[in-house]
Short mmCIF file of C-alpha atoms in Angstrom, two decimals:
data_model
loop_
_atom_site.label_atom_id
_atom_site.label_comp_id
_atom_site.label_asym_id
_atom_site.label_seq_id
_atom_site.Cartn_x
_atom_site.Cartn_y
_atom_site.Cartn_z
CA MET A 5 0.00 0.00 0.00
CA LYS A 6 3.06 2.28 -0.24
CA LYS A 7 1.63 3.58 -3.50
CA TYR A 8 -1.27 5.21 -1.65
CA ASP A 9 0.67 6.19 1.48
CA LEU A 10 0.35 9.94 0.94
CA LEU A 11 -3.37 9.72 0.13
CA LYS A 12 -3.96 7.81 3.37
CA VAL A 13 -2.08 10.43 5.38
CA LEU A 14 -4.08 13.25 3.77
CA GLY A 15 -7.33 11.37 4.35
CA ILE A 16 -6.54 10.86 8.03
CA SER A 17 -5.64 14.56 8.37
CA LEU A 18 -8.98 15.58 6.87
CA LEU A 19 -10.93 13.21 9.14
CA ILE A 20 -9.15 14.54 12.25
CA THR A 21 -9.99 18.10 11.20
CA PHE A 22 -13.60 17.04 10.61
CA PHE A 23 -13.79 15.52 14.10
CA LEU A 24 -12.24 18.57 15.81
CA SER A 25 -14.75 20.89 14.15
CA TRP A 26 -17.49 18.93 15.92
CA VAL A 27 -16.04 18.83 19.42
CA ILE A 28 -14.15 22.13 19.92
CA PRO A 29 -16.14 25.41 20.13
CA ALA A 30 -15.35 27.95 17.46
CA GLY A 31 -14.01 31.43 18.08
CA THR A 32 -12.31 34.41 16.52
CA PHE A 33 -9.84 37.16 17.40
CA SER A 34 -10.85 40.80 17.19
CA SER A 35 -8.77 43.83 18.26
CA GLY A 36 -6.38 41.64 20.21
CA SER A 37 -9.11 39.81 22.13
CA PHE A 38 -10.57 36.33 21.73
CA VAL A 39 -14.31 36.10 21.14
CA SER A 40 -15.87 32.66 21.62
CA SER A 41 -19.03 31.70 19.81
CA GLU A 42 -19.60 29.13 22.59
CA ALA A 43 -20.76 26.70 19.93
CA THR A 44 -19.08 24.47 17.38
CA ASN A 45 -18.89 25.29 13.69
CA PRO A 46 -18.87 21.71 12.38
CA LEU A 47 -18.25 20.35 8.92
CA GLY A 48 -21.01 18.28 7.39
CA LEU A 49 -20.60 14.91 5.73
CA TYR A 50 -21.21 16.55 2.36
CA ASP A 51 -18.27 18.87 3.06
CA LEU A 52 -15.88 15.91 3.19
CA PHE A 53 -16.49 15.39 -0.52
CA LYS A 54 -16.89 19.06 -1.46
CA ILE A 55 -13.70 20.34 0.21
CA PRO A 56 -11.29 18.48 -2.13
CA VAL A 57 -13.13 20.02 -5.11
CA TYR A 58 -12.73 23.47 -3.56
CA VAL A 59 -9.02 22.75 -3.02
CA ILE A 60 -8.45 22.15 -6.72
CA ASN A 61 -10.35 25.33 -7.56
CA ARG A 62 -8.60 27.59 -5.03
CA PHE A 63 -5.07 26.16 -5.27
CA VAL A 64 -4.94 25.27 -8.96
CA GLN A 65 -1.84 27.51 -9.24
CA TYR A 66 0.22 24.71 -7.65
CA VAL A 67 -0.95 22.26 -10.29
CA LEU A 68 0.00 24.69 -13.04
CA LEU A 69 3.34 25.59 -11.42
CA PHE A 70 4.50 21.99 -11.12
CA LEU A 71 3.27 21.17 -14.61
CA ALA A 72 5.14 24.20 -16.02
CA ILE A 73 8.35 23.10 -14.27
CA GLY A 74 7.87 19.60 -15.68
CA GLY A 75 7.26 20.98 -19.17
CA PHE A 76 10.32 23.24 -18.91
CA TYR A 77 12.59 20.29 -18.06
CA GLY A 78 10.95 18.24 -20.79
CA VAL A 79 12.08 20.85 -23.30
CA LEU A 80 15.56 21.01 -21.70
CA ASN A 81 15.86 17.28 -22.31
CA LYS A 82 14.87 17.67 -25.95
CA SER A 83 17.67 20.16 -26.49
CA GLY A 84 20.20 17.42 -25.78
CA VAL A 85 22.40 19.90 -23.93
CA TYR A 86 20.78 19.40 -20.54
CA SER A 87 22.09 15.84 -20.20
CA LYS A 88 25.52 17.12 -21.22
CA ILE A 89 25.46 19.65 -18.35
CA VAL A 90 24.36 16.93 -15.93
CA GLU A 91 27.10 14.57 -17.06
CA ASP A 92 29.72 17.32 -16.77
CA VAL A 93 28.72 18.01 -13.16
CA VAL A 94 28.53 14.30 -12.32
CA GLY A 95 31.97 13.73 -13.81
CA LYS A 96 33.42 16.58 -11.76
CA TYR A 97 32.06 15.25 -8.46
CA LYS A 98 32.16 11.49 -9.10
CA THR A 99 35.05 11.07 -6.65
CA LYS A 100 33.75 13.84 -4.36
CA ARG A 101 30.14 12.76 -3.89
CA LYS A 102 29.75 14.16 -0.40
CA THR A 103 31.11 17.51 -1.49
CA PHE A 104 28.26 17.94 -3.97
CA LEU A 105 25.75 16.73 -1.36
CA ILE A 106 26.96 19.40 1.08
CA ILE A 107 26.97 22.06 -1.65
CA SER A 108 23.36 21.19 -2.45
CA ILE A 109 22.27 21.38 1.20
CA VAL A 110 24.01 24.69 1.88
CA LEU A 111 22.84 26.23 -1.40
CA PHE A 112 19.16 25.34 -0.94
CA SER A 113 19.18 26.30 2.72
CA LEU A 114 20.90 29.62 2.00
CA LEU A 115 18.71 30.51 -0.98
CA SER A 116 15.59 29.78 1.07
CA SER A 117 16.88 31.76 4.05
CA VAL A 118 17.93 34.79 2.00
CA LEU A 119 15.28 34.81 -0.74
CA GLY A 120 12.36 32.90 0.75
CA LEU A 121 10.99 32.34 -2.76
CA SER A 122 10.09 28.66 -2.66
CA ASN A 123 8.27 28.79 -6.00
CA VAL A 124 11.49 29.96 -7.69
CA ILE A 125 13.96 27.79 -5.77
CA LEU A 126 11.80 24.78 -6.64
CA ILE A 127 12.86 25.17 -10.29
CA LEU A 128 16.40 24.07 -9.31
CA VAL A 129 15.22 20.87 -7.61
CA PRO A 130 14.94 18.52 -10.66
CA PHE A 131 18.50 19.37 -11.77
CA PHE A 132 20.07 18.81 -8.35
CA VAL A 133 18.02 15.66 -7.75
CA THR A 134 19.19 14.31 -11.11
CA VAL A 135 22.86 14.90 -10.28
CA LEU A 136 22.47 13.44 -6.78
CA LEU A 137 20.77 10.31 -8.11
CA LYS A 138 23.39 9.89 -10.84
CA LEU A 139 26.03 10.17 -8.10
CA GLU A 140 24.13 7.18 -6.64
CA PHE A 141 22.79 8.80 -3.49
CA SER A 142 19.54 7.36 -2.16
CA LYS A 143 16.22 8.97 -3.03
CA ILE A 144 15.66 10.12 0.54
CA ASN A 145 19.10 11.74 0.71
CA SER A 146 18.39 13.47 -2.60
CA LEU A 147 15.08 14.77 -1.25
CA ALA A 148 16.72 15.88 1.99
CA ALA A 149 19.51 17.72 0.17
CA THR A 150 17.06 19.73 -1.93
CA ILE A 151 13.50 20.26 -0.72
CA GLY A 152 14.42 19.29 2.85
CA ALA A 153 17.26 21.83 2.84
CA MET A 154 14.89 24.43 1.41
CA LEU A 155 12.58 23.91 4.38
CA VAL A 156 15.52 24.14 6.79
CA GLY A 157 16.32 27.55 5.27
CA GLN A 158 12.73 28.54 5.98
CA ILE A 159 13.18 27.61 9.66
CA GLY A 160 16.29 29.80 9.82
CA SER A 161 15.07 32.62 7.57
CA LEU A 162 17.26 35.74 7.57
CA ILE A 163 15.78 38.12 4.99
CA GLY A 164 13.63 35.66 3.06
CA LEU A 165 10.48 37.31 1.71
CA GLY A 166 8.30 34.26 2.28
CA THR A 167 9.14 34.09 6.00
CA TRP A 168 10.81 36.99 7.82
CA GLY A 169 9.74 39.31 5.01
CA TYR A 170 6.08 38.50 5.66
CA LEU A 171 6.68 38.91 9.39
CA THR A 172 8.12 42.36 8.70
CA ILE A 173 5.13 43.35 6.57
CA ILE A 174 2.65 42.40 9.32
CA PHE A 175 4.54 43.20 12.53
CA SER A 176 5.84 46.57 11.30
CA GLN A 177 2.19 47.63 11.14
CA LEU A 178 1.91 46.79 14.85
CA ASP A 179 5.28 48.31 15.78
CA SER A 180 7.22 50.67 13.50
CA ASN A 181 10.57 49.54 14.97
CA PHE A 182 10.15 46.00 13.68
CA SER A 183 12.30 45.41 10.58
CA MET A 184 14.01 42.78 8.44
CA PHE A 185 17.02 43.04 10.73
CA SER A 186 15.25 42.55 14.06
CA MET A 187 17.11 39.91 16.12
CA ILE A 188 19.40 39.40 13.12
CA LEU A 189 22.43 38.18 15.12
CA VAL A 190 20.35 35.62 17.00
CA ARG A 191 18.75 34.42 13.77
CA LEU A 192 22.09 34.29 11.96
CA VAL A 193 23.65 32.09 14.66
CA PHE A 194 20.52 29.93 14.73
CA PHE A 195 20.61 29.50 10.92
CA ALA A 196 24.28 28.50 11.00
CA ILE A 197 23.70 25.94 13.76
CA ILE A 198 20.65 24.25 12.23
CA THR A 199 22.21 24.13 8.75
CA PHE A 200 25.41 22.60 10.14
CA LEU A 201 23.41 19.98 12.05
CA TYR A 202 21.38 19.23 8.93
CA VAL A 203 24.56 18.68 6.90
CA LEU A 204 25.68 16.19 9.55
CA LEU A 205 22.33 14.38 9.42
CA VAL A 206 22.08 14.10 5.63
CA SER A 207 25.75 13.25 5.00
CA LYS A 208 25.65 10.47 7.61
CA ASN A 209 25.64 6.92 6.20
CA THR A 210 25.91 7.96 2.53
CA ASP A 211 28.86 5.74 1.58
CA LYS A 212 26.56 3.04 0.25
CA LYS A 213 25.72 3.71 -3.39
CA GLU A 214 22.23 3.16 -4.79
CA LYS A 215 21.05 3.11 -8.39
CA ASN A 216 17.57 4.57 -8.92
CA SER A 217 15.42 5.66 -11.83
CA ILE A 218 15.71 9.39 -12.45
CA PRO A 219 12.57 11.49 -13.03
CA LEU A 220 12.52 14.26 -15.64
CA TYR A 221 15.76 13.14 -17.24
CA SER A 222 16.65 11.67 -20.63
CA ASP A 223 20.16 10.84 -21.73
CA TYR A 224 20.82 12.52 -25.08
CA LYS A 225 24.19 12.88 -26.78
CA THR A 226 25.10 16.17 -28.47
CA LYS A 227 28.12 18.29 -29.35
CA LYS A 228 26.24 21.58 -28.96
CA SER A 229 27.60 24.18 -26.56
CA THR A 230 26.15 24.29 -23.05
CA LEU A 231 26.96 28.00 -22.58
CA PRO A 232 23.75 29.44 -24.14
CA MET A 233 21.56 27.26 -21.91
CA ILE A 234 23.51 28.17 -18.77
CA VAL A 235 23.28 31.88 -19.62
CA VAL A 236 19.55 31.74 -20.46
CA PHE A 237 18.74 29.69 -17.34
CA SER A 238 20.71 32.16 -15.18
CA ILE A 239 18.89 35.14 -16.70
CA MET A 240 15.54 33.44 -16.11
CA PHE A 241 16.36 32.68 -12.49
CA ILE A 242 17.57 36.22 -11.77
CA LEU A 243 14.52 37.69 -13.50
CA LEU A 244 12.21 35.54 -11.37
CA VAL A 245 14.01 36.57 -8.18
CA LEU A 246 13.67 40.26 -9.09
CA GLY A 247 10.07 39.70 -10.11
CA LEU A 248 8.96 38.01 -6.91
CA TYR A 249 11.14 39.56 -4.17
CA ASN A 250 9.28 42.68 -3.10
CA LEU A 251 11.92 45.24 -2.09
CA SER A 252 9.25 47.83 -1.41
CA TYR A 253 7.52 45.86 1.35
CA THR A 254 10.68 44.55 2.97
CA PHE A 255 13.28 47.34 2.64
CA ASP A 256 11.15 50.28 1.45
CA ILE A 257 13.11 50.32 -1.83
CA THR A 258 10.78 51.38 -4.64
CA PHE A 259 13.01 51.99 -7.67
CA LEU A 260 11.73 48.92 -9.57
CA GLU A 261 8.11 49.98 -9.11
CA ASP A 262 8.96 53.60 -9.91
CA PHE A 263 10.76 52.51 -13.09
CA HIS A 264 7.78 50.41 -14.16
CA SER A 265 5.39 53.31 -13.55
CA SER A 266 7.51 55.77 -15.49
CA LEU A 267 7.90 53.26 -18.33
CA ILE A 268 4.21 52.60 -18.84
CA GLU A 269 3.45 56.33 -18.59
CA THR A 270 5.95 57.15 -21.35
CA GLU A 271 4.35 58.08 -24.65
CA ILE A 272 5.95 58.28 -28.08
CA GLY A 273 4.11 60.65 -30.33
CA GLY A 274 1.14 60.49 -28.01
CA TYR A 275 1.06 56.68 -28.17
CA ALA A 276 1.59 54.60 -24.98
CA LEU A 277 3.95 52.15 -26.68
CA PHE A 278 5.50 50.53 -23.61
CA SER A 279 2.19 50.26 -21.78
CA ASN A 280 0.65 48.40 -24.71
CA LEU A 281 3.71 46.19 -25.21
CA ILE A 282 3.88 45.19 -21.53
CA GLY A 283 0.15 44.64 -21.30
CA SER A 284 -1.01 43.37 -17.92
CA GLY A 285 2.51 42.63 -16.70
CA SER A 286 3.17 43.84 -13.16
CA ALA A 287 6.26 45.69 -11.93
CA LEU A 288 9.25 43.61 -10.83
CA GLY A 289 8.72 42.73 -7.20
CA LEU A 290 4.97 42.38 -7.59
CA TRP A 291 4.88 39.11 -9.52
CA GLY A 292 3.01 36.03 -8.37
CA VAL A 293 2.83 32.31 -9.13
CA TYR A 294 1.15 32.82 -12.49
CA ASP A 295 4.03 35.06 -13.58
CA VAL A 296 6.46 32.24 -12.70
CA ILE A 297 4.42 29.87 -14.88
CA THR A 298 4.39 32.39 -17.74
CA ILE A 299 8.16 32.96 -17.55
CA LEU A 300 8.82 29.19 -17.57
CA ILE A 301 6.78 28.82 -20.74
CA ILE A 302 8.49 31.80 -22.42
CA PHE A 303 11.98 30.55 -21.59
CA SER A 304 11.08 27.02 -22.70
CA ILE A 305 10.35 28.53 -26.11
CA ILE A 306 13.60 30.56 -26.07
CA ILE A 307 15.70 27.47 -25.27
CA ALA A 308 13.92 25.44 -27.95
CA TRP A 309 14.65 28.22 -30.47
CA LEU A 310 18.32 28.49 -29.44
CA TYR A 311 18.89 24.77 -29.89
CA ASN A 312 16.73 24.32 -33.01
CA VAL A 313 14.25 22.01 -31.30
CA LYS A 314 11.50 21.19 -33.80
CA MET A 315 7.94 22.15 -32.94
CA LYS A 316 6.93 18.48 -32.77
CA ASP A 317 9.77 17.70 -30.33
CA PHE A 318 9.02 20.82 -28.30
CA ILE A 319 5.39 19.84 -27.80
CA GLU A 320 6.33 16.22 -27.15
CA GLY A 321 8.96 17.22 -24.58
CA PHE A 322 6.72 19.72 -22.80
CA ILE A 323 3.82 17.26 -22.54
CA SER A 324 6.14 14.44 -21.44
CA GLY A 325 7.57 16.64 -18.67
CA MET A 326 4.10 17.66 -17.52
CA LYS A 327 3.03 14.03 -17.31
CA GLU A 328 5.96 13.22 -15.04
CA MET A 329 5.08 16.12 -12.74
CA LEU A 330 1.34 15.48 -12.67
CA LYS A 331 1.35 13.37 -9.52
CA PRO A 332 3.56 15.77 -7.50
CA ALA A 333 1.34 18.62 -8.76
CA ILE A 334 -1.78 16.88 -7.45
CA TYR A 335 -0.24 16.10 -4.07
CA ALA A 336 1.06 19.67 -3.69
CA THR A 337 -2.49 20.86 -4.18
CA LEU A 338 -4.13 18.25 -1.96
CA ALA A 339 -1.71 19.21 0.84
CA CYS A 340 -3.94 22.30 1.19
CA VAL A 341 -7.05 20.26 1.98
CA VAL A 342 -6.95 20.98 5.73
CA PHE A 343 -6.21 24.66 5.08
CA GLU A 344 -9.23 24.78 2.78
CA VAL A 345 -11.40 23.47 5.63
CA ILE A 346 -10.29 26.34 7.86
CA LEU A 347 -10.86 28.88 5.09
CA ASN A 348 -14.38 27.51 4.56
CA LEU A 349 -15.16 28.00 8.25
CA GLY A 350 -14.91 31.72 7.62
CA GLY A 351 -12.50 32.82 10.37
CA THR A 352 -14.65 31.54 13.22
CA ASP A 353 -13.12 28.15 13.86
CA PHE A 354 -11.76 25.74 16.46
CA VAL A 355 -8.11 26.61 15.69
CA ASN A 356 -8.60 30.07 17.21
CA THR A 357 -9.98 28.44 20.34
CA ILE A 358 -6.93 26.17 20.59
CA VAL A 359 -4.60 29.15 20.12
CA ASN A 360 -6.37 31.08 22.85
CA LYS A 361 -6.19 28.15 25.28
CA LEU A 362 -2.51 27.50 24.63
CA ALA A 363 -1.21 31.07 24.38
CA GLY A 364 -3.51 32.61 26.98
CA GLU A 365 -4.28 36.28 27.43
CA ASN A 366 -0.72 37.10 28.50
CA PHE A 367 2.34 36.29 26.42
CA THR A 368 4.15 33.13 27.43
CA MET A 369 6.91 31.68 25.35
CA LEU A 370 5.81 28.11 25.89
CA GLY A 371 2.16 28.83 25.17
CA THR A 372 2.89 30.69 21.95
CA THR A 373 5.31 27.98 20.84
CA PHE A 374 2.72 25.21 21.10
CA ALA A 375 -0.06 27.44 19.75
CA THR A 376 2.03 28.06 16.62
CA LEU A 377 2.88 24.37 16.28
CA VAL A 378 -0.80 23.44 16.31
CA SER A 379 -1.89 26.29 14.03
CA SER A 380 0.79 25.44 11.48
CA LEU A 381 -0.74 22.00 11.00
CA PHE A 382 -3.89 23.69 9.73
CA TYR A 383 -2.44 26.83 8.11
CA ASN A 384 0.20 25.71 5.60
CA ASP A 385 0.30 29.25 4.21
CA PHE A 386 2.67 31.29 6.38
CA TYR A 387 1.24 34.70 5.56
CA THR A 388 -2.30 33.62 6.50
CA LEU A 389 -0.99 31.99 9.68
CA ILE A 390 0.77 35.10 10.98
CA ALA A 391 -1.96 37.45 9.80
CA THR A 392 -4.34 35.41 11.98
CA MET A 393 -2.07 34.77 14.95
CA ALA A 394 -0.48 38.23 15.19
CA ASN A 395 -3.81 39.71 16.27
CA PRO A 396 -3.78 38.38 19.87
CA PHE A 397 -0.30 39.84 20.41
CA SER A 398 -0.92 43.28 18.91
CA THR A 399 -0.74 45.03 22.30
CA PHE A 400 2.74 43.81 23.32
CA ASP A 401 5.94 45.86 23.16
CA ALA A 402 8.60 45.68 20.42
CA ASN A 403 10.94 43.23 22.17
CA VAL A 404 8.14 40.76 22.74
CA MET A 405 6.99 41.22 19.14
CA GLN A 406 10.41 40.14 17.89
CA ILE A 407 10.41 36.99 20.02
CA ILE A 408 6.89 36.16 18.88
CA ALA A 409 7.94 36.59 15.23
CA PHE A 410 10.97 34.34 15.74
CA THR A 411 8.71 31.75 17.36
CA PHE A 412 6.29 31.85 14.41
CA GLN A 413 9.12 31.37 11.93
CA VAL A 414 10.80 28.43 13.65
CA MET A 415 7.67 26.54 14.64
CA PHE A 416 6.04 26.91 11.23
CA GLY A 417 9.23 25.79 9.50
CA LEU A 418 9.58 22.73 11.74
CA VAL A 419 5.99 21.71 11.05
CA MET A 420 6.47 22.11 7.29
CA LEU A 421 9.54 19.84 7.51
CA ILE A 422 7.47 16.95 8.81
CA ALA A 423 3.71 17.61 8.50
CA PRO A 424 1.40 15.92 5.97
CA THR A 425 0.05 19.38 5.13
CA SER A 426 3.42 20.64 3.84
CA ILE A 427 3.01 21.51 0.15
CA PHE A 428 6.59 21.11 -1.04
CA LEU A 429 7.31 18.13 1.21
CA LEU A 430 4.39 16.13 -0.17
CA ALA A 431 5.29 17.10 -3.72
CA GLY A 432 8.88 15.97 -3.11
CA LEU A 433 7.83 12.68 -1.55
CA SER A 434 5.58 12.01 -4.53
CA TYR A 435 8.25 13.10 -7.04
CA LEU A 436 10.78 10.61 -5.66
CA GLU A 437 8.23 7.99 -4.58
CA ILE A 438 9.21 8.04 -0.90
CA SER A 439 6.67 7.04 1.73
CA TYR A 440 5.62 9.56 4.37
CA LYS A 441 6.45 7.07 7.12
CA GLU A 442 9.99 6.67 5.78
CA TRP A 443 10.52 10.43 5.79
CA VAL A 444 9.22 10.88 9.35
CA LYS A 445 11.55 8.14 10.55
CA TYR A 446 14.42 9.87 8.75
CA ILE A 447 13.80 13.44 9.96
CA TYR A 448 12.11 13.30 13.39
CA LYS A 449 15.33 13.37 15.46
CA TYR A 450 16.52 16.48 13.67
CA VAL A 451 13.16 18.18 14.27
CA LEU A 452 13.38 17.40 18.01
CA ILE A 453 16.98 18.67 18.23
CA VAL A 454 16.13 21.96 16.50
CA PHE A 455 13.08 22.34 18.73
CA GLY A 456 15.34 21.87 21.76
CA ILE A 457 17.83 24.45 20.47
CA PHE A 458 15.01 26.93 19.94
CA ILE A 459 13.72 26.41 23.50
CA TRP A 460 17.24 26.95 24.84
CA ILE A 461 17.57 30.21 22.87
CA ALA A 462 14.14 31.31 24.06
CA ILE A 463 15.11 30.68 27.68
CA MET A 464 18.33 32.65 27.16
CA ILE A 465 16.43 35.60 25.69
CA ASN A 466 13.54 35.55 28.17
CA VAL A 467 15.15 34.49 31.44
CA ILE A 468 18.94 34.37 31.65
CA ILE A 469 19.88 37.56 29.76
CA PRO A 470 17.27 39.75 31.56
CA PHE A 471 18.36 38.21 34.90
CA ILE A 472 22.03 39.05 34.28
CA SER A 473 21.08 42.56 33.08
CA ASN A 474 19.20 43.19 36.31
CA LEU A 475 22.21 42.04 38.37
CA ILE A 476 24.47 44.43 36.49
#
């Protein structure tokens, strides 16, 4: 039954959520206070069948994103040059397998921590997985060194838009002193420690070589130059980073938006040439998932043109790649099934009641830690999670705000590293055909160790340092 392992886990998660909606009273937060409805807001039996349909409708962007990535790599394969790049890298690290493994871990962790753009970083995963598998690492090590490392970077986010960037957007509205660099030294040390420990975990017991089938890879021979593909891929990646990383929200840098505005307002002979050429395209920094999909399609065409890929081969390659990514695309979307339940409850739900019980009216580190852990199981979208949970803490001072934000980041990241509601984890498990049980067994010790390190840091910040300061 390994084939249906992930479906079983998702089904159990949905049933547990269904049960909790019947037994725990619903509530909501308003102006920093919890308001209980003193009644449950239960799901009906019909909802169990309707919710998955709503999930596909609301989160179809994940289906399209994964399919676009699959199609992009399908075209790369048709060029013949992609396999040449892979073989060049494999040849370079054949006798230094662990070196490439460590490079992969550090790179994905660092990119995630600094950029926080999971939808962009994900584009690198098939290439690195291919090299790791050709270097005869196990599937689970290959997953850990890519998507797993990406999630570790989320736990230790430094200036990543998708984590600390979102915290800055929300918490700076509650306290103007909150910024991207709040608690930066603590977070930097924490990131270094957890990444180092993760390298130790993943590189342990990797001497045994395993041969596995490689998804999204075809071995073609060609004498064409690899340089054009490397240059085009690099341009695409940089463009996507600039397009999705919002400098205005995070650092109050607006030159990209100002340039876009001035460009579309420019007229030549009274004609808005640039505005009409750009069309509905948004300014760099304001792009979303659908822009990533569009750019992948455009650059697939550019690469096909550069390497004289025939139209028939282009279509065949793109469709073939999409087929290989269909299952991961579906699981990435279905990972949102529990989140969809909470969204359908309309903001008055049992999760708010749990948060209130755990966190209490006054800030406690332990209460907030466990409240965030529980909430993260239901909210697999970080922005929605903090937008909801920041409300009860809106009356606290700046120092407490920073600790709360750090708590949100670490606890959410830890949950996404192991939970069945983690979008990229479930997609990765499906992509490499790894069972959820196998992953939990592999990663749970690391999760517990990082949790322990976080608690120790929290105690240092909340108890020991203030105690010493008072003595001095």
